[in-house]
mmCIF file with all atom_site columns, C-alpha atoms in Angstrom:
data_model
loop_
_atom_site.group_PDB
_atom_site.id
_atom_site.type_symbol
_atom_site.label_atom_id
_atom_site.label_alt_id
_atom_site.label_comp_id
_atom_site.label_asym_id
_atom_site.label_entity_id
_atom_site.label_seq_id
_atom_site.pdbx_PDB_ins_code
_atom_site.Cartn_x
_atom_site.Cartn_y
_atom_site.Cartn_z
_atom_site.occupancy
_atom_site.B_iso_or_equiv
_atom_site.pdbx_formal_charge
_atom_site.auth_seq_id
_atom_site.auth_comp_id
_atom_site.auth_asym_id
_atom_site.auth_atom_id
_atom_site.pdbx_PDB_model_num
ATOM 1   C CA . ALA A 1 1   ? -15.890 167.391 76.974  1.00 0.00 ? 21  ALA A CA 1
ATOM 2   C CA . PRO A 1 2   ? -18.079 164.262 77.314  1.00 0.00 ? 22  PRO A CA 1
ATOM 3   C CA . MET A 1 3   ? -21.731 164.792 76.228  1.00 0.00 ? 23  MET A CA 1
ATOM 4   C CA . PHE A 1 4   ? -24.791 163.306 78.001  1.00 0.00 ? 24  PHE A CA 1
ATOM 5   C CA . TYR A 1 5   ? -27.423 161.777 75.531  1.00 0.00 ? 25  TYR A CA 1
ATOM 6   C CA . GLY A 1 6   ? -29.640 159.802 77.731  1.00 0.00 ? 26  GLY A CA 1
ATOM 7   C CA . ILE A 1 7   ? -31.810 160.002 80.827  1.00 0.00 ? 27  ILE A CA 1
ATOM 8   C CA . CYS A 1 8   ? -31.769 157.226 83.453  1.00 0.00 ? 28  CYS A CA 1
ATOM 9   C CA . TRP A 1 9   ? -34.200 157.332 86.332  1.00 0.00 ? 29  TRP A CA 1
ATOM 10  C CA . HIS A 1 10  ? -33.260 154.487 88.586  1.00 0.00 ? 30  HIS A CA 1
ATOM 11  C CA . LEU A 1 11  ? -33.177 156.172 92.016  1.00 0.00 ? 31  LEU A CA 1
ATOM 12  C CA . ASP A 1 12  ? -36.183 156.757 94.294  1.00 0.00 ? 32  ASP A CA 1
ATOM 13  C CA . ILE A 1 13  ? -35.083 160.515 94.704  1.00 0.00 ? 33  ILE A CA 1
ATOM 14  C CA . ILE A 1 14  ? -32.864 162.432 92.343  1.00 0.00 ? 34  ILE A CA 1
ATOM 15  C CA . GLU A 1 15  ? -31.451 165.546 94.153  1.00 0.00 ? 35  GLU A CA 1
ATOM 16  C CA . PHE A 1 16  ? -29.992 168.511 92.526  1.00 0.00 ? 36  PHE A CA 1
ATOM 17  C CA . LEU A 1 17  ? -29.131 172.164 93.096  1.00 0.00 ? 37  LEU A CA 1
ATOM 18  C CA . GLU A 1 18  ? -31.405 174.937 91.985  1.00 0.00 ? 38  GLU A CA 1
ATOM 19  C CA . GLY A 1 19  ? -29.414 177.927 92.590  1.00 0.00 ? 39  GLY A CA 1
ATOM 20  C CA . ASP A 1 20  ? -28.091 177.606 96.095  1.00 0.00 ? 40  ASP A CA 1
ATOM 21  C CA . THR A 1 21  ? -31.145 175.631 97.055  1.00 0.00 ? 41  THR A CA 1
ATOM 22  C CA . LEU A 1 22  ? -31.009 171.738 97.136  1.00 0.00 ? 42  LEU A CA 1
ATOM 23  C CA . MET A 1 23  ? -34.022 170.486 95.368  1.00 0.00 ? 43  MET A CA 1
ATOM 24  C CA . ALA A 1 24  ? -35.408 166.979 95.171  1.00 0.00 ? 44  ALA A CA 1
ATOM 25  C CA . MET A 1 25  ? -37.464 165.166 92.376  1.00 0.00 ? 45  MET A CA 1
ATOM 26  C CA . GLU A 1 26  ? -39.073 162.044 93.402  1.00 0.00 ? 46  GLU A CA 1
ATOM 27  C CA . ILE A 1 27  ? -39.224 159.142 90.844  1.00 0.00 ? 47  ILE A CA 1
ATOM 28  C CA . SER A 1 28  ? -41.751 156.435 91.348  1.00 0.00 ? 48  SER A CA 1
ATOM 29  C CA . PHE A 1 29  ? -42.469 153.060 89.724  1.00 0.00 ? 49  PHE A CA 1
ATOM 30  C CA . PRO A 1 30  ? -46.230 152.708 89.292  1.00 0.00 ? 50  PRO A CA 1
ATOM 31  C CA . GLY A 1 31  ? -46.039 149.246 87.446  1.00 0.00 ? 51  GLY A CA 1
ATOM 32  C CA . GLY A 1 32  ? -44.868 147.556 84.366  1.00 0.00 ? 52  GLY A CA 1
ATOM 33  C CA . LYS A 1 33  ? -42.047 149.586 82.623  1.00 0.00 ? 53  LYS A CA 1
ATOM 34  C CA . LYS A 1 34  ? -43.665 152.925 83.799  1.00 0.00 ? 54  LYS A CA 1
ATOM 35  C CA . VAL A 1 35  ? -41.489 155.414 85.675  1.00 0.00 ? 55  VAL A CA 1
ATOM 36  C CA . ASP A 1 36  ? -42.911 158.745 86.791  1.00 0.00 ? 56  ASP A CA 1
ATOM 37  C CA . ALA A 1 37  ? -41.139 161.926 87.955  1.00 0.00 ? 57  ALA A CA 1
ATOM 38  C CA . HIS A 1 38  ? -42.853 164.138 90.499  1.00 0.00 ? 58  HIS A CA 1
ATOM 39  C CA . PHE A 1 39  ? -41.655 167.746 90.942  1.00 0.00 ? 59  PHE A CA 1
ATOM 40  C CA . LYS A 1 40  ? -43.242 170.986 91.893  1.00 0.00 ? 60  LYS A CA 1
ATOM 41  C CA . GLY A 1 41  ? -46.769 169.559 91.750  1.00 0.00 ? 61  GLY A CA 1
ATOM 42  C CA . PHE A 1 42  ? -46.313 168.102 88.276  1.00 0.00 ? 62  PHE A CA 1
ATOM 43  C CA . THR A 1 43  ? -46.200 164.418 87.380  1.00 0.00 ? 63  THR A CA 1
ATOM 44  C CA . ILE A 1 44  ? -44.192 163.461 84.291  1.00 0.00 ? 64  ILE A CA 1
ATOM 45  C CA . LYS A 1 45  ? -45.019 159.937 83.073  1.00 0.00 ? 65  LYS A CA 1
ATOM 46  C CA . THR A 1 46  ? -42.789 157.752 81.042  1.00 0.00 ? 66  THR A CA 1
ATOM 47  C CA . ASP A 1 47  ? -43.107 154.264 79.725  1.00 0.00 ? 67  ASP A CA 1
ATOM 48  C CA . GLN A 1 48  ? -41.299 151.923 77.230  1.00 0.00 ? 68  GLN A CA 1
ATOM 49  C CA . GLY A 1 49  ? -42.434 150.769 73.992  1.00 0.00 ? 69  GLY A CA 1
ATOM 50  C CA . GLU A 1 50  ? -44.190 147.391 73.613  1.00 0.00 ? 70  GLU A CA 1
ATOM 51  C CA . LYS A 1 51  ? -41.028 145.854 72.137  1.00 0.00 ? 71  LYS A CA 1
ATOM 52  C CA . ASP A 1 52  ? -39.205 146.712 75.275  1.00 0.00 ? 72  ASP A CA 1
ATOM 53  C CA . GLY A 1 53  ? -41.867 145.351 77.561  1.00 0.00 ? 73  GLY A CA 1
ATOM 54  C CA . GLY A 1 54  ? -43.833 148.387 78.161  1.00 0.00 ? 74  GLY A CA 1
ATOM 55  C CA . GLU A 1 55  ? -47.324 149.533 77.192  1.00 0.00 ? 75  GLU A CA 1
ATOM 56  C CA . ASN A 1 56  ? -46.332 152.524 75.052  1.00 0.00 ? 76  ASN A CA 1
ATOM 57  C CA . SER A 1 57  ? -48.786 154.585 77.227  1.00 0.00 ? 77  SER A CA 1
ATOM 58  C CA . ALA A 1 58  ? -46.295 157.544 77.575  1.00 0.00 ? 78  ALA A CA 1
ATOM 59  C CA . PRO A 1 59  ? -43.118 158.881 76.064  1.00 0.00 ? 79  PRO A CA 1
ATOM 60  C CA . THR A 1 60  ? -39.810 157.133 76.713  1.00 0.00 ? 80  THR A CA 1
ATOM 61  C CA . PRO A 1 61  ? -37.345 159.056 78.917  1.00 0.00 ? 81  PRO A CA 1
ATOM 62  C CA . THR A 1 62  ? -35.201 159.701 75.870  1.00 0.00 ? 82  THR A CA 1
ATOM 63  C CA . PHE A 1 63  ? -38.116 161.252 74.034  1.00 0.00 ? 83  PHE A CA 1
ATOM 64  C CA . LEU A 1 64  ? -38.692 163.533 76.990  1.00 0.00 ? 84  LEU A CA 1
ATOM 65  C CA . PHE A 1 65  ? -35.092 164.561 76.744  1.00 0.00 ? 85  PHE A CA 1
ATOM 66  C CA . LEU A 1 66  ? -35.480 165.380 73.117  1.00 0.00 ? 86  LEU A CA 1
ATOM 67  C CA . ALA A 1 67  ? -38.770 167.248 73.851  1.00 0.00 ? 87  ALA A CA 1
ATOM 68  C CA . SER A 1 68  ? -37.100 169.320 76.563  1.00 0.00 ? 88  SER A CA 1
ATOM 69  C CA . LEU A 1 69  ? -34.408 170.366 74.051  1.00 0.00 ? 89  LEU A CA 1
ATOM 70  C CA . GLY A 1 70  ? -37.009 171.240 71.571  1.00 0.00 ? 90  GLY A CA 1
ATOM 71  C CA . THR A 1 71  ? -39.393 172.960 73.946  1.00 0.00 ? 91  THR A CA 1
ATOM 72  C CA . CYS A 1 72  ? -36.515 174.981 75.500  1.00 0.00 ? 92  CYS A CA 1
ATOM 73  C CA . ALA A 1 73  ? -35.199 176.243 72.216  1.00 0.00 ? 93  ALA A CA 1
ATOM 74  C CA . GLY A 1 74  ? -38.736 176.903 71.012  1.00 0.00 ? 94  GLY A CA 1
ATOM 75  C CA . TYR A 1 75  ? -39.300 179.067 74.063  1.00 0.00 ? 95  TYR A CA 1
ATOM 76  C CA . TYR A 1 76  ? -36.273 181.279 73.183  1.00 0.00 ? 96  TYR A CA 1
ATOM 77  C CA . ALA A 1 77  ? -37.442 181.392 69.527  1.00 0.00 ? 97  ALA A CA 1
ATOM 78  C CA . LEU A 1 78  ? -41.016 182.596 70.547  1.00 0.00 ? 98  LEU A CA 1
ATOM 79  C CA . GLY A 1 79  ? -39.637 185.102 72.984  1.00 0.00 ? 99  GLY A CA 1
ATOM 80  C CA . PHE A 1 80  ? -37.315 186.425 70.300  1.00 0.00 ? 100 PHE A CA 1
ATOM 81  C CA . CYS A 1 81  ? -40.423 186.975 68.016  1.00 0.00 ? 101 CYS A CA 1
ATOM 82  C CA . GLU A 1 82  ? -42.720 188.228 70.647  1.00 0.00 ? 102 GLU A CA 1
ATOM 83  C CA . LYS A 1 83  ? -40.136 190.872 71.834  1.00 0.00 ? 103 LYS A CA 1
ATOM 84  C CA . ARG A 1 84  ? -39.979 192.335 68.305  1.00 0.00 ? 104 ARG A CA 1
ATOM 85  C CA . LYS A 1 85  ? -43.684 191.866 67.657  1.00 0.00 ? 105 LYS A CA 1
ATOM 86  C CA . PHE A 1 86  ? -43.094 189.388 64.761  1.00 0.00 ? 106 PHE A CA 1
ATOM 87  C CA . ASP A 1 87  ? -46.091 187.136 63.906  1.00 0.00 ? 107 ASP A CA 1
ATOM 88  C CA . THR A 1 88  ? -45.651 183.673 65.348  1.00 0.00 ? 108 THR A CA 1
ATOM 89  C CA . GLU A 1 89  ? -48.633 181.992 63.785  1.00 0.00 ? 109 GLU A CA 1
ATOM 90  C CA . LYS A 1 90  ? -46.514 179.941 61.333  1.00 0.00 ? 110 LYS A CA 1
ATOM 91  C CA . LEU A 1 91  ? -43.503 179.624 63.560  1.00 0.00 ? 111 LEU A CA 1
ATOM 92  C CA . LYS A 1 92  ? -42.598 175.982 63.935  1.00 0.00 ? 112 LYS A CA 1
ATOM 93  C CA . LEU A 1 93  ? -39.636 174.026 65.250  1.00 0.00 ? 113 LEU A CA 1
ATOM 94  C CA . GLU A 1 94  ? -38.776 170.467 64.266  1.00 0.00 ? 114 GLU A CA 1
ATOM 95  C CA . LEU A 1 95  ? -36.065 168.294 65.721  1.00 0.00 ? 115 LEU A CA 1
ATOM 96  C CA . GLU A 1 96  ? -34.420 165.841 63.498  1.00 0.00 ? 116 GLU A CA 1
ATOM 97  C CA . PHE A 1 97  ? -32.082 163.287 65.041  1.00 0.00 ? 117 PHE A CA 1
ATOM 98  C CA . LYS A 1 98  ? -29.653 160.672 64.006  1.00 0.00 ? 118 LYS A CA 1
ATOM 99  C CA . SER A 1 99  ? -28.927 157.631 66.153  1.00 0.00 ? 119 SER A CA 1
ATOM 100 C CA . HIS A 1 100 ? -25.983 155.297 65.890  1.00 0.00 ? 120 HIS A CA 1
ATOM 101 C CA . LYS A 1 101 ? -26.977 151.806 64.324  1.00 0.00 ? 121 LYS A CA 1
ATOM 102 C CA . LYS A 1 102 ? -25.398 149.798 67.048  1.00 0.00 ? 122 LYS A CA 1
ATOM 103 C CA . THR A 1 103 ? -25.389 151.803 70.255  1.00 0.00 ? 123 THR A CA 1
ATOM 104 C CA . ARG A 1 104 ? -28.635 153.661 69.329  1.00 0.00 ? 124 ARG A CA 1
ATOM 105 C CA . MET A 1 105 ? -27.126 156.725 71.035  1.00 0.00 ? 125 MET A CA 1
ATOM 106 C CA . ILE A 1 106 ? -28.225 160.053 69.404  1.00 0.00 ? 126 ILE A CA 1
ATOM 107 C CA . GLU A 1 107 ? -25.199 161.328 67.292  1.00 0.00 ? 127 GLU A CA 1
ATOM 108 C CA . LYS A 1 108 ? -26.671 164.474 65.884  1.00 0.00 ? 128 LYS A CA 1
ATOM 109 C CA . ILE A 1 109 ? -29.710 166.631 66.652  1.00 0.00 ? 129 ILE A CA 1
ATOM 110 C CA . ARG A 1 110 ? -30.757 169.251 63.999  1.00 0.00 ? 130 ARG A CA 1
ATOM 111 C CA . MET A 1 111 ? -33.225 172.005 65.079  1.00 0.00 ? 131 MET A CA 1
ATOM 112 C CA . LYS A 1 112 ? -35.154 173.241 62.033  1.00 0.00 ? 132 LYS A CA 1
ATOM 113 C CA . LEU A 1 113 ? -36.969 176.506 62.694  1.00 0.00 ? 133 LEU A CA 1
ATOM 114 C CA . THR A 1 114 ? -39.701 177.450 60.156  1.00 0.00 ? 134 THR A CA 1
ATOM 115 C CA . LEU A 1 115 ? -40.070 181.304 60.120  1.00 0.00 ? 135 LEU A CA 1
ATOM 116 C CA . PRO A 1 116 ? -43.034 183.303 59.141  1.00 0.00 ? 136 PRO A CA 1
ATOM 117 C CA . PRO A 1 117 ? -42.869 184.516 55.523  1.00 0.00 ? 137 PRO A CA 1
ATOM 118 C CA . ASP A 1 118 ? -42.209 188.138 56.445  1.00 0.00 ? 138 ASP A CA 1
ATOM 119 C CA . PHE A 1 119 ? -39.544 187.337 58.907  1.00 0.00 ? 139 PHE A CA 1
ATOM 120 C CA . PRO A 1 120 ? -36.569 189.793 58.222  1.00 0.00 ? 140 PRO A CA 1
ATOM 121 C CA . GLU A 1 121 ? -33.424 188.169 56.801  1.00 0.00 ? 141 GLU A CA 1
ATOM 122 C CA . LYS A 1 122 ? -31.131 190.324 58.905  1.00 0.00 ? 142 LYS A CA 1
ATOM 123 C CA . TYR A 1 123 ? -32.692 188.621 62.167  1.00 0.00 ? 143 TYR A CA 1
ATOM 124 C CA . LYS A 1 124 ? -32.064 184.985 61.113  1.00 0.00 ? 144 LYS A CA 1
ATOM 125 C CA . PRO A 1 125 ? -28.556 184.722 62.780  1.00 0.00 ? 145 PRO A CA 1
ATOM 126 C CA . ALA A 1 126 ? -29.973 186.469 65.910  1.00 0.00 ? 146 ALA A CA 1
ATOM 127 C CA . ILE A 1 127 ? -32.909 184.054 66.466  1.00 0.00 ? 147 ILE A CA 1
ATOM 128 C CA . ILE A 1 128 ? -30.553 181.105 66.103  1.00 0.00 ? 148 ILE A CA 1
ATOM 129 C CA . LYS A 1 129 ? -28.265 182.669 68.757  1.00 0.00 ? 149 LYS A CA 1
ATOM 130 C CA . ALA A 1 130 ? -31.259 183.152 70.920  1.00 0.00 ? 150 ALA A CA 1
ATOM 131 C CA . MET A 1 131 ? -32.292 179.514 70.533  1.00 0.00 ? 151 MET A CA 1
ATOM 132 C CA . ASN A 1 132 ? -28.704 178.484 71.473  1.00 0.00 ? 152 ASN A CA 1
ATOM 133 C CA . LEU A 1 133 ? -29.290 180.159 74.804  1.00 0.00 ? 153 LEU A CA 1
ATOM 134 C CA . CYS A 1 134 ? -31.557 177.265 75.773  1.00 0.00 ? 154 CYS A CA 1
ATOM 135 C CA . TYR A 1 135 ? -30.863 176.177 79.352  1.00 0.00 ? 155 TYR A CA 1
ATOM 136 C CA . VAL A 1 136 ? -31.339 172.409 78.666  1.00 0.00 ? 156 VAL A CA 1
ATOM 137 C CA . LYS A 1 137 ? -28.794 172.766 75.758  1.00 0.00 ? 157 LYS A CA 1
ATOM 138 C CA . LYS A 1 138 ? -26.170 174.473 77.754  1.00 0.00 ? 158 LYS A CA 1
ATOM 139 C CA . HIS A 1 139 ? -26.291 171.554 80.163  1.00 0.00 ? 159 HIS A CA 1
ATOM 140 C CA . LEU A 1 140 ? -25.007 169.335 77.236  1.00 0.00 ? 160 LEU A CA 1
ATOM 141 C CA . HIS A 1 141 ? -22.126 171.659 76.667  1.00 0.00 ? 161 HIS A CA 1
ATOM 142 C CA . GLU A 1 142 ? -21.311 172.118 80.360  1.00 0.00 ? 162 GLU A CA 1
ATOM 143 C CA . PRO A 1 143 ? -22.542 168.852 81.870  1.00 0.00 ? 163 PRO A CA 1
ATOM 144 C CA . PRO A 1 144 ? -23.209 168.591 85.583  1.00 0.00 ? 164 PRO A CA 1
ATOM 145 C CA . GLU A 1 145 ? -21.386 166.316 87.865  1.00 0.00 ? 165 GLU A CA 1
ATOM 146 C CA . PHE A 1 146 ? -23.428 163.170 88.331  1.00 0.00 ? 166 PHE A CA 1
ATOM 147 C CA . GLU A 1 147 ? -23.410 161.185 91.452  1.00 0.00 ? 167 GLU A CA 1
ATOM 148 C CA . THR A 1 148 ? -25.337 157.853 91.914  1.00 0.00 ? 168 THR A CA 1
ATOM 149 C CA . ILE A 1 149 ? -25.754 156.596 95.457  1.00 0.00 ? 169 ILE A CA 1
ATOM 150 C CA . THR A 1 150 ? -28.088 154.081 97.213  1.00 0.00 ? 170 THR A CA 1
ATOM 151 C CA . LYS A 1 151 ? -29.867 154.147 100.523 1.00 0.00 ? 171 LYS A CA 1
ATOM 152 C CA . SER A 1 152 ? -31.908 151.530 102.323 1.00 0.00 ? 172 SER A CA 1
ATOM 153 C CA . ALA A 1 153 ? -35.792 151.867 102.573 1.00 0.00 ? 173 ALA A CA 1
ATOM 154 C CA . ASP A 1 154 ? -37.157 152.705 106.160 1.00 0.00 ? 174 ASP A CA 1
#
């Protein structure tokens, strides 16, 4: 199955289904190379690096994509530990990724979870399984259908 590795925000509105409800995320263009997403009262800001004509004032959409993978998997690891009353003080998740030299597409993502020193060995496969339940990651394995359309401004 094809894999989706990038995020492109070129439409004024990106609509999608949440359950049976059609939801809309508004994308705005506040100036320069900045592109913001507005959804459920939050504003997620993005920018490009200086070498790409931006001001480097916010993460790029690709970095937000990676952050969403890491925070989603991290949420599941945290929940796993909290449910079993394991100490989470030294719990840490790092994402390492390798990009193709020519296309710059991400070819491999490694999630490296640092566990507390007293974490039971028998639970290591289970916490990895829990992290693999990440909703964002599941979308890479079962990508949604993408439809790009245009409309004229009023």
